Short mmCIF file of C-alpha atoms and ligand atoms in Angstrom, two decimals:
data_model
loop_
_atom_site.label_atom_id
_atom_site.label_comp_id
_atom_site.label_asym_id
_atom_site.label_seq_id
_atom_site.Cartn_x
_atom_site.Cartn_y
_atom_site.Cartn_z
CA MET A 1123 -0.03 0.01 -0.03
CA LYS A 1124 1.46 3.42 -0.95
CA PHE A 1125 0.78 6.44 1.04
CA PHE A 1126 2.18 10.03 1.14
CA SER A 1127 4.53 10.71 4.03
CA GLY A 1128 5.98 14.11 4.80
CA ALA A 1129 7.78 16.26 7.23
CA ALA A 1130 5.21 18.77 8.33
CA SER A 1131 7.90 21.30 9.00
CA SER A 1132 8.97 21.27 5.32
CA GLY A 1133 5.45 20.86 3.88
CA THR A 1134 7.01 18.47 1.37
CA ALA A 1135 5.17 15.25 0.86
CA PHE A 1136 7.27 12.05 -0.19
CA LEU A 1137 6.01 8.98 -2.17
CA ASP A 1138 7.95 5.85 -2.96
CA THR A 1139 6.89 3.57 -5.82
CA ARG A 1140 8.32 1.00 -8.27
CA VAL A 1141 7.23 2.84 -11.42
CA LEU A 1142 6.33 6.64 -11.69
CA ILE A 1143 4.20 7.46 -14.78
CA VAL A 1144 4.25 11.13 -15.57
CA GLY A 1145 1.09 11.95 -17.44
CA GLY A 1146 -2.26 10.42 -17.35
CA GLY A 1147 -3.41 10.69 -20.99
CA PRO A 1148 -3.79 7.63 -23.15
CA ALA A 1149 -0.13 6.55 -22.92
CA GLY A 1150 0.28 6.90 -19.24
CA ALA A 1151 -3.19 5.68 -18.20
CA THR A 1152 -2.77 2.56 -20.29
CA ALA A 1153 0.70 1.85 -18.89
CA GLY A 1154 -0.74 2.25 -15.32
CA ARG A 1155 -3.63 -0.11 -16.08
CA PHE A 1156 -1.38 -2.94 -17.42
CA LEU A 1157 1.18 -2.56 -14.76
CA ALA A 1158 -1.17 -2.34 -11.82
CA ALA A 1159 -3.14 -5.48 -13.35
CA ASN A 1160 0.06 -7.40 -13.16
CA GLY A 1161 0.78 -6.53 -9.54
CA ILE A 1162 3.51 -3.77 -10.24
CA ASP A 1163 3.21 -0.87 -7.77
CA CYS A 1164 2.85 2.47 -9.81
CA VAL A 1165 1.81 6.02 -9.42
CA ILE A 1166 0.12 8.04 -12.24
CA LEU A 1167 0.97 11.73 -11.77
CA GLU A 1168 -1.33 13.80 -13.93
CA ARG A 1169 -1.17 17.56 -14.03
CA ASP A 1170 -4.75 18.29 -14.70
CA LEU A 1171 -7.44 15.66 -14.06
CA GLY A 1172 -10.04 17.70 -15.95
CA HIS A 1173 -7.69 18.38 -18.87
CA VAL A 1174 -9.49 17.95 -22.30
CA LYS A 1175 -6.87 17.59 -25.00
CA PRO A 1176 -7.59 19.30 -28.32
CA CYS A 1177 -8.15 16.28 -30.62
CA GLY A 1178 -10.52 14.92 -33.22
CA GLY A 1179 -10.93 11.82 -31.00
CA GLY A 1180 -11.04 9.30 -33.95
CA ILE A 1181 -9.93 5.79 -32.91
CA PRO A 1182 -10.20 2.89 -35.31
CA CYS A 1183 -12.72 0.29 -34.15
CA GLY A 1184 -10.05 -2.46 -33.88
CA ALA A 1185 -8.38 -0.78 -31.00
CA PHE A 1186 -11.52 -1.00 -28.74
CA GLU A 1187 -11.38 -4.87 -28.91
CA GLU A 1188 -7.67 -5.10 -28.86
CA LEU A 1189 -7.33 -3.06 -25.76
CA ARG A 1190 -10.58 -4.21 -24.21
CA LEU A 1191 -12.12 -0.67 -24.03
CA PRO A 1192 -15.79 -0.22 -23.42
CA GLU A 1193 -17.66 0.65 -26.64
CA SER A 1194 -19.89 2.92 -24.55
CA LEU A 1195 -17.11 5.54 -24.80
CA ILE A 1196 -17.84 6.03 -28.47
CA LYS A 1197 -19.89 9.13 -29.25
CA ARG A 1198 -20.32 8.49 -32.84
CA LYS A 1199 -19.36 5.66 -35.36
CA VAL A 1200 -18.27 6.88 -38.67
CA SER A 1201 -17.80 4.50 -41.60
CA ALA A 1202 -17.08 6.82 -44.52
CA LEU A 1203 -14.43 9.35 -45.44
CA ARG A 1204 -14.68 12.30 -47.71
CA VAL A 1205 -11.31 13.13 -49.14
CA SER A 1206 -10.24 16.18 -50.90
CA PRO A 1207 -6.93 16.31 -52.99
CA PRO A 1208 -5.37 19.72 -53.59
CA ARG A 1209 -6.62 20.18 -57.14
CA SER A 1210 -9.26 17.69 -58.26
CA ALA A 1211 -12.74 16.95 -56.95
CA PRO A 1212 -13.43 15.47 -53.64
CA PHE A 1213 -14.36 11.68 -53.43
CA GLU A 1214 -15.82 9.31 -50.81
CA ILE A 1215 -14.59 6.16 -49.31
CA ALA A 1216 -17.18 3.98 -47.67
CA PHE A 1217 -15.90 1.32 -45.46
CA ASP A 1218 -16.78 -2.41 -46.30
CA SER A 1219 -16.84 -3.16 -42.61
CA GLY A 1220 -15.56 -1.45 -39.48
CA TYR A 1221 -15.59 2.16 -38.34
CA ILE A 1222 -13.93 5.00 -36.72
CA GLY A 1223 -15.18 5.52 -33.19
CA ILE A 1224 -15.17 9.12 -32.14
CA VAL A 1225 -14.58 9.58 -28.45
CA GLU A 1226 -14.81 12.87 -26.27
CA ARG A 1227 -11.32 13.21 -24.95
CA GLY A 1228 -11.94 14.55 -21.60
CA GLU A 1229 -14.30 11.61 -20.76
CA PHE A 1230 -12.21 9.15 -22.64
CA ASP A 1231 -8.90 9.88 -20.73
CA CYS A 1232 -10.83 10.01 -17.50
CA ALA A 1233 -12.13 6.52 -18.16
CA LEU A 1234 -8.75 5.12 -19.06
CA ARG A 1235 -7.39 6.48 -15.70
CA GLU A 1236 -10.23 5.05 -13.86
CA MET A 1237 -9.55 1.70 -15.47
CA ALA A 1238 -5.85 2.07 -14.15
CA ARG A 1239 -7.08 2.86 -10.73
CA ALA A 1240 -9.55 0.13 -10.54
CA GLN A 1241 -6.56 -2.31 -11.24
CA GLY A 1242 -4.73 -0.72 -8.20
CA ALA A 1243 -2.54 2.16 -9.64
CA LEU A 1244 -2.34 5.20 -7.44
CA LEU A 1245 -3.59 8.22 -9.41
CA THR A 1246 -2.75 11.69 -8.17
CA GLU A 1247 -3.05 15.18 -9.49
CA GLY A 1248 0.39 16.77 -9.57
CA THR A 1249 3.04 18.32 -12.01
CA PHE A 1250 6.47 16.81 -12.67
CA SER A 1251 8.94 19.74 -12.50
CA ARG A 1252 12.50 18.24 -12.50
CA PHE A 1253 14.87 15.37 -11.71
CA LEU A 1254 16.76 15.61 -8.37
CA PRO A 1255 19.99 13.61 -7.62
CA PRO A 1256 19.34 9.89 -7.47
CA GLU A 1257 19.26 8.33 -3.96
CA ASP A 1258 20.52 4.71 -3.46
CA GLY A 1259 20.27 4.11 -7.19
CA ARG A 1260 16.59 5.32 -7.31
CA ILE A 1261 15.23 7.96 -9.47
CA VAL A 1262 14.12 11.08 -7.62
CA CYS A 1263 11.67 13.62 -9.01
CA GLU A 1264 10.41 16.83 -7.79
CA ALA A 1265 6.86 17.67 -8.45
CA SER A 1266 4.07 19.98 -7.04
CA ARG A 1267 0.73 18.73 -5.77
CA GLY A 1268 -2.04 21.20 -4.78
CA GLY A 1269 0.59 24.04 -4.60
CA ALA A 1270 2.75 21.89 -2.16
CA PRO A 1271 6.05 20.25 -3.01
CA LEU A 1272 6.12 16.33 -3.68
CA VAL A 1273 9.24 14.29 -3.95
CA VAL A 1274 8.71 10.98 -5.67
CA ARG A 1275 11.28 8.15 -5.50
CA SER A 1276 11.04 5.34 -8.07
CA GLU A 1277 13.05 2.41 -9.83
CA LEU A 1278 11.80 3.39 -13.13
CA LEU A 1279 9.83 6.24 -14.81
CA ILE A 1280 7.49 6.17 -17.84
CA ALA A 1281 7.31 9.63 -19.56
CA ALA A 1282 3.84 9.95 -20.99
CA ASP A 1283 3.56 13.81 -20.72
CA GLY A 1284 2.87 14.48 -24.16
CA VAL A 1285 4.36 16.52 -27.00
CA ASN A 1286 5.76 19.25 -24.66
CA SER A 1287 7.20 16.66 -22.46
CA ARG A 1288 8.96 18.23 -19.44
CA VAL A 1289 10.68 14.85 -18.62
CA ARG A 1290 12.34 15.01 -22.07
CA ALA A 1291 13.42 18.54 -21.62
CA SER A 1292 14.68 17.84 -18.08
CA LEU A 1293 16.93 15.13 -19.76
CA GLN A 1294 18.31 17.73 -22.26
CA MET A 1295 16.90 15.58 -25.12
CA LYS A 1296 16.56 17.11 -28.54
CA PRO A 1297 13.36 19.15 -29.01
CA MET A 1298 10.59 17.57 -31.04
CA SER A 1299 9.76 18.54 -34.52
CA SER A 1300 6.03 19.02 -34.93
CA LEU A 1301 3.19 19.71 -37.01
CA TYR A 1302 1.36 22.96 -35.71
CA THR A 1303 -2.45 22.69 -35.52
CA LEU A 1304 -5.28 25.07 -35.09
CA GLY A 1305 -8.64 23.55 -34.15
CA ALA A 1306 -12.17 24.74 -33.48
CA LYS A 1307 -15.46 23.04 -32.42
CA LEU A 1308 -18.33 23.51 -34.85
CA PRO A 1309 -21.94 22.22 -34.43
CA VAL A 1310 -22.85 19.10 -36.41
CA GLU A 1311 -25.51 20.48 -38.65
CA GLY A 1312 -26.04 21.85 -42.10
CA ALA A 1313 -22.72 21.57 -44.07
CA ILE A 1314 -21.09 19.71 -41.21
CA SER A 1315 -22.11 16.04 -41.66
CA GLY A 1316 -22.28 13.49 -38.99
CA GLU A 1317 -21.88 10.76 -41.54
CA TRP A 1318 -18.26 10.92 -42.52
CA CYS A 1319 -14.78 12.36 -41.49
CA GLU A 1320 -13.52 14.85 -44.01
CA PHE A 1321 -9.82 15.20 -44.95
CA TYR A 1322 -8.40 18.01 -47.25
CA PHE A 1323 -4.76 17.41 -48.31
CA GLY A 1324 -2.63 20.36 -49.38
CA ARG A 1325 -5.56 22.39 -50.14
CA PHE A 1326 -5.80 25.22 -47.53
CA ALA A 1327 -2.38 24.99 -45.87
CA LYS A 1328 0.35 24.43 -48.29
CA GLY A 1329 2.08 21.16 -47.47
CA GLY A 1330 -0.39 20.57 -44.70
CA TYR A 1331 -3.77 19.11 -44.29
CA SER A 1332 -7.30 19.92 -42.68
CA TRP A 1333 -10.02 17.77 -41.11
CA ILE A 1334 -13.60 17.66 -39.85
CA PHE A 1335 -14.29 14.99 -37.30
CA PRO A 1336 -18.01 14.82 -36.30
CA GLY A 1337 -18.54 14.08 -32.58
CA GLU A 1338 -21.79 13.69 -30.69
CA THR A 1339 -23.27 17.15 -31.15
CA SER A 1340 -20.18 19.12 -32.24
CA ALA A 1341 -17.40 18.51 -34.86
CA SER A 1342 -13.70 19.04 -34.36
CA ALA A 1343 -12.30 20.95 -37.30
CA GLY A 1344 -8.84 21.93 -37.76
CA THR A 1345 -5.90 22.55 -39.93
CA GLY A 1346 -2.19 21.52 -39.60
CA SER A 1347 0.97 22.47 -41.15
CA THR A 1348 4.76 22.41 -40.36
CA SER A 1349 4.80 26.29 -40.79
CA PRO A 1350 2.57 27.72 -37.93
CA GLY A 1351 2.31 31.29 -39.73
CA ASN A 1352 -0.62 30.57 -42.13
CA LEU A 1353 -2.83 28.46 -39.83
CA LYS A 1354 -5.52 31.04 -39.09
CA GLN A 1355 -6.13 31.82 -42.91
CA ALA A 1356 -6.14 28.05 -43.68
CA LEU A 1357 -8.93 27.46 -41.14
CA GLU A 1358 -10.81 30.39 -42.49
CA ARG A 1359 -10.47 28.90 -46.04
CA LEU A 1360 -11.90 25.53 -44.74
CA LEU A 1361 -14.74 27.36 -43.23
CA ALA A 1362 -15.44 29.28 -46.36
CA GLU A 1363 -15.38 25.97 -48.30
CA LYS A 1364 -18.15 24.74 -45.98
CA GLY A 1365 -20.10 28.08 -46.47
CA LEU A 1366 -19.37 29.18 -42.90
CA ALA A 1367 -18.19 32.63 -41.79
CA PRO A 1368 -14.91 32.97 -39.95
CA GLU A 1369 -16.75 33.70 -36.83
CA ALA A 1370 -18.10 30.23 -36.84
CA ALA A 1371 -14.86 29.16 -35.24
CA ALA A 1372 -14.15 32.13 -33.07
CA GLN A 1373 -15.08 30.13 -30.02
CA ASP A 1374 -12.84 27.59 -28.42
CA LEU A 1375 -10.10 28.17 -30.96
CA ARG A 1376 -7.11 26.14 -29.82
CA GLY A 1377 -3.49 25.64 -31.12
CA TYR A 1378 -1.55 22.50 -30.32
CA ARG A 1379 1.33 20.47 -31.62
CA ILE A 1380 1.39 17.04 -33.14
CA PRO A 1381 4.82 15.56 -32.95
CA LEU A 1382 6.54 14.30 -36.11
CA TRP A 1383 7.98 10.71 -35.74
CA GLU A 1384 11.74 10.73 -36.35
CA GLY A 1385 12.63 7.40 -34.58
CA GLN A 1386 13.14 9.14 -31.25
CA PRO A 1387 14.61 7.11 -28.35
CA LEU A 1388 12.11 5.11 -26.51
CA VAL A 1389 14.34 4.28 -23.55
CA LYS A 1390 17.01 6.38 -21.81
CA ASP A 1391 18.59 4.87 -18.85
CA ARG A 1392 15.70 3.88 -16.64
CA VAL A 1393 13.21 6.21 -18.36
CA LEU A 1394 10.81 4.80 -20.89
CA PHE A 1395 8.97 7.17 -23.31
CA ALA A 1396 5.47 6.48 -24.48
CA GLY A 1397 3.06 8.31 -26.77
CA ASP A 1398 3.58 11.84 -27.88
CA SER A 1399 6.66 12.22 -25.60
CA ALA A 1400 8.27 9.72 -27.97
CA GLY A 1401 6.95 11.25 -31.08
CA LEU A 1402 4.82 8.08 -31.62
CA VAL A 1403 2.12 9.64 -33.95
CA MET A 1404 1.70 7.76 -37.14
CA PRO A 1405 3.12 10.00 -39.93
CA PHE A 1406 0.55 11.08 -42.66
CA THR A 1407 -2.57 10.06 -40.87
CA PHE A 1408 -1.40 11.78 -37.58
CA GLU A 1409 -3.31 9.12 -35.56
CA GLY A 1410 -1.77 9.20 -32.07
CA ILE A 1411 -4.33 7.78 -29.52
CA TYR A 1412 -4.15 4.19 -30.60
CA TYR A 1413 -0.25 4.30 -30.76
CA ALA A 1414 -0.01 6.01 -27.39
CA MET A 1415 -2.16 3.31 -25.75
CA ARG A 1416 -0.14 0.64 -27.40
CA ALA A 1417 3.19 2.23 -26.36
CA GLY A 1418 2.00 2.40 -22.80
CA GLN A 1419 1.03 -1.25 -22.95
CA LEU A 1420 4.27 -2.35 -24.52
CA ALA A 1421 6.27 -0.35 -22.03
CA ALA A 1422 4.32 -1.95 -19.13
CA GLN A 1423 4.94 -5.43 -20.70
CA ALA A 1424 8.70 -4.95 -20.90
CA ILE A 1425 8.56 -3.96 -17.16
CA ILE A 1426 6.45 -6.86 -16.25
CA GLU A 1427 8.83 -9.04 -18.02
CA GLY A 1428 11.69 -7.62 -15.98
CA ASP A 1429 13.54 -6.04 -18.94
CA PRO A 1430 12.72 -2.30 -19.59
CA GLY A 1431 15.01 -2.24 -22.62
CA LEU A 1432 12.82 -5.01 -24.28
CA TYR A 1433 10.25 -2.09 -24.80
CA ARG A 1434 12.32 -0.82 -27.69
CA ASP A 1435 12.30 -4.43 -29.34
CA LEU A 1436 8.67 -4.99 -28.86
CA TRP A 1437 7.66 -1.53 -30.38
CA LYS A 1438 10.09 -2.14 -33.25
CA GLN A 1439 8.76 -5.55 -34.10
CA ARG A 1440 5.12 -4.43 -34.09
CA PHE A 1441 5.12 -0.98 -35.61
CA ARG A 1442 8.32 0.18 -36.98
CA SER A 1443 7.64 -0.85 -40.66
CA ARG A 1444 4.23 0.80 -40.67
CA PHE A 1445 5.85 4.00 -39.39
CA LEU A 1446 8.61 3.89 -41.95
CA LEU A 1447 6.19 3.36 -44.85
CA MET A 1448 3.95 6.23 -43.65
CA LYS A 1449 6.91 8.52 -43.19
CA GLY A 1450 7.86 7.81 -46.83
CA LEU A 1451 4.44 8.62 -47.92
CA TRP A 1452 4.50 11.85 -45.83
CA ARG A 1453 7.73 12.92 -47.43
CA ALA A 1454 6.35 12.23 -50.97
CA PHE A 1455 3.33 14.19 -49.99
CA LEU A 1456 5.18 17.12 -48.62
CA ALA A 1457 7.51 17.46 -51.55
CA THR A 1458 5.33 19.00 -54.26
CA GLU A 1459 1.54 19.81 -54.77
CA ALA A 1460 1.72 17.40 -57.93
CA GLY A 1461 2.94 14.62 -55.67
CA THR A 1462 0.17 15.22 -53.11
CA GLU A 1463 -2.43 15.07 -55.89
CA ALA A 1464 -1.11 11.88 -57.31
CA LEU A 1465 -0.74 10.13 -53.89
CA ILE A 1466 -4.36 11.23 -52.70
CA SER A 1467 -5.95 10.64 -55.99
CA ALA A 1468 -4.60 6.95 -55.92
CA PHE A 1469 -7.19 6.33 -53.25
CA ARG A 1470 -9.92 6.69 -55.90
CA ASP A 1471 -9.04 3.21 -56.83
CA GLU A 1472 -11.15 0.51 -55.02
CA ARG A 1473 -8.26 -1.64 -54.23
CA VAL A 1474 -6.02 0.96 -52.75
CA GLN A 1475 -9.04 2.15 -50.59
CA ARG A 1476 -9.80 -1.38 -49.54
CA THR A 1477 -6.16 -2.33 -48.46
CA GLY A 1478 -5.56 1.17 -46.93
CA ILE A 1479 -8.67 1.21 -44.78
CA LYS A 1480 -8.00 -2.49 -43.63
CA LEU A 1481 -4.51 -1.40 -42.60
CA TRP A 1482 -5.86 1.68 -40.75
CA LEU A 1483 -8.83 -0.08 -39.07
CA ASP A 1484 -7.60 -3.39 -38.23
CA LYS A 1485 -4.18 -2.99 -36.36
CA THR A 1486 -3.98 -6.67 -35.54
CA SER A 1487 -3.58 -7.45 -39.20
CA GLY A 1488 -0.03 -8.71 -39.76
CA GLY A 1489 2.77 -7.83 -42.18
CA GLY A 1490 0.49 -9.19 -45.07
CA SER A 1491 -1.87 -6.31 -44.96
CA LEU A 1492 1.18 -3.86 -45.10
CA SER A 1493 2.61 -5.50 -48.05
CA SER A 1494 -0.69 -5.88 -49.97
CA PHE A 1495 -1.21 -2.06 -49.37
CA ILE A 1496 2.29 -1.33 -50.68
CA LYS A 1497 1.79 -3.47 -53.78
CA VAL A 1498 -1.51 -1.90 -54.92
CA LEU A 1499 -0.28 1.63 -54.14
CA ARG A 1500 2.84 1.19 -56.18
CA LYS A 1501 0.83 0.54 -59.24
CA HIS A 1502 -0.63 4.06 -58.86
CA VAL A 1503 2.09 6.20 -57.65
CA LEU A 1504 5.82 6.15 -58.30
CA PHE A 1505 7.72 6.83 -55.06
C1 FAD B 3050 -5.69 18.98 -33.10
C2 FAD B 3050 -5.35 17.59 -33.00
C3 FAD B 3050 -6.24 16.55 -33.42
C4 FAD B 3050 -5.88 15.16 -33.23
N1 FAD B 3050 -6.83 14.28 -33.63
C5 FAD B 3050 -6.55 12.80 -33.41
C6 FAD B 3050 -7.46 11.93 -33.76
O1 FAD B 3050 -8.54 12.19 -34.20
N2 FAD B 3050 -7.05 10.63 -33.51
C7 FAD B 3050 -5.96 10.34 -33.02
O2 FAD B 3050 -5.59 8.99 -32.88
N3 FAD B 3050 -4.93 11.09 -32.66
C8 FAD B 3050 -5.24 12.42 -32.69
N4 FAD B 3050 -4.34 13.43 -32.42
C9 FAD B 3050 -3.23 12.95 -31.64
C10 FAD B 3050 -3.44 12.61 -30.19
O3 FAD B 3050 -4.16 13.59 -29.57
C11 FAD B 3050 -2.31 12.32 -29.26
O4 FAD B 3050 -1.26 11.55 -30.13
C12 FAD B 3050 -2.53 11.56 -28.03
O5 FAD B 3050 -3.23 12.46 -27.15
C13 FAD B 3050 -1.23 11.23 -27.36
O6 FAD B 3050 -1.51 10.68 -26.16
P1 FAD B 3050 -0.44 10.83 -24.90
O7 FAD B 3050 -0.98 10.06 -23.67
O8 FAD B 3050 0.97 10.46 -25.47
O9 FAD B 3050 -0.31 12.40 -24.64
P2 FAD B 3050 -1.45 13.33 -24.25
O10 FAD B 3050 -2.75 13.01 -24.61
O11 FAD B 3050 -0.87 14.72 -24.61
O12 FAD B 3050 -1.36 13.30 -22.57
C14 FAD B 3050 -0.22 13.70 -21.83
C15 FAD B 3050 -0.79 13.91 -20.44
O13 FAD B 3050 0.24 14.47 -19.55
C16 FAD B 3050 -0.17 15.42 -18.79
N5 FAD B 3050 1.00 16.09 -18.38
C17 FAD B 3050 1.80 17.06 -19.26
N6 FAD B 3050 2.84 17.50 -18.46
C18 FAD B 3050 2.88 17.00 -17.38
C19 FAD B 3050 3.63 17.12 -16.06
N7 FAD B 3050 4.69 18.05 -16.19
N8 FAD B 3050 3.34 16.51 -15.00
C20 FAD B 3050 2.27 15.70 -15.06
N9 FAD B 3050 1.43 15.55 -16.13
C21 FAD B 3050 1.74 16.06 -17.17
C22 FAD B 3050 -1.24 16.24 -19.48
O14 FAD B 3050 -2.04 16.89 -18.71
C23 FAD B 3050 -1.81 15.12 -20.29
O15 FAD B 3050 -2.94 14.58 -19.70
C24 FAD B 3050 -4.62 14.85 -32.60
C25 FAD B 3050 -3.90 15.77 -31.95
C26 FAD B 3050 -4.08 17.22 -32.30
C27 FAD B 3050 -3.28 18.15 -31.59
#
């Protein structure tokens, strides 16, 4: 049983645990859930238990089964995409089977943390600030909790504190390259359909993309680019395309970064990085929730098996080839408008759609799905 101990005179509380998890988003909460379910003592330190991450909340259906998540968290099931290349007319892709489940991030993250807590993880609201010198070979972290100092000693640390990771910065690791996004909430009505997710490639933001993901009553609309300067105009152009005035997005306008995967280190000494703090967002589709949860799970598995370094190998075996392929596509996409047009238009072909959607929705499909997708795509695009 863990408890906070402290010297009343100093006002500092102390906590000892085997694994400290910094961040209680999809990566941290999932790591905590699997560690605790396997009897590993762990603490999830989350800066703000009421935090709602700006996010489209789109998660492929296969993830719910694979990670045993309740489908009751899904606010809307979407089984069609509307895709706009930079120059030619938009087209639709209807899924043969499966769907994208749209979740509300505040509720979703909270449910994941509750699942961890139900397994025995200690969840506490507090902010990691920095590392202190190690004590008896244990990692020592300084945090703040309810305005008071908290010192946590642990054997291992999982950094799941997102794209602006303070843990990364404290270890003087290279800053993360990122895609800059500007998003807004719009009501699902009129031109904003609840039937499909919309993607616009290279259309409003040069070398970037825009999206509309419908939720229960509101849709998450946004635009992302590697150059942050033109995001506001790009969002306004997206609204204009939907026949909406710029003021339609004036409320709840939020900017955020999405990390670009560059093969960032997953393990440094006794610190394991999961989710956005390790740049684990799929290039090109910018899907991060599933990969954050799976990274948390694999980090936990490595610790459970008694070899934290195994995390690197587990991730590599499972996901590296997909990430490399999608990074290649992203590079091709970025290079020229003609490249973007050719690549996105390839998805007008029914076989490209079928293999691409299978790869996206069914994450348990093995290397066969990946090679089928590459094979059919090669016929359409030279890269
Ligand atoms: C606009 C936008 C739209 C997106 N849409 C989608 C989508 O539709 N589908 C999808 O799959 N992905 C989407 N993503 C990506 C997805 O949101 C992330 O990849 C995912 O949230 C990563 O999970 P995480 O747990 O690694 O990090 P986060 O979700 O960022 O969680 C990190 C947690 O750490 C906490 N924290 C931070 N610093 C500290 C600290 N110092 N101490 C303690 N706690 C701390 C934060 O409060 C937060 O709860 C989108 C991203 C953006 C920006």
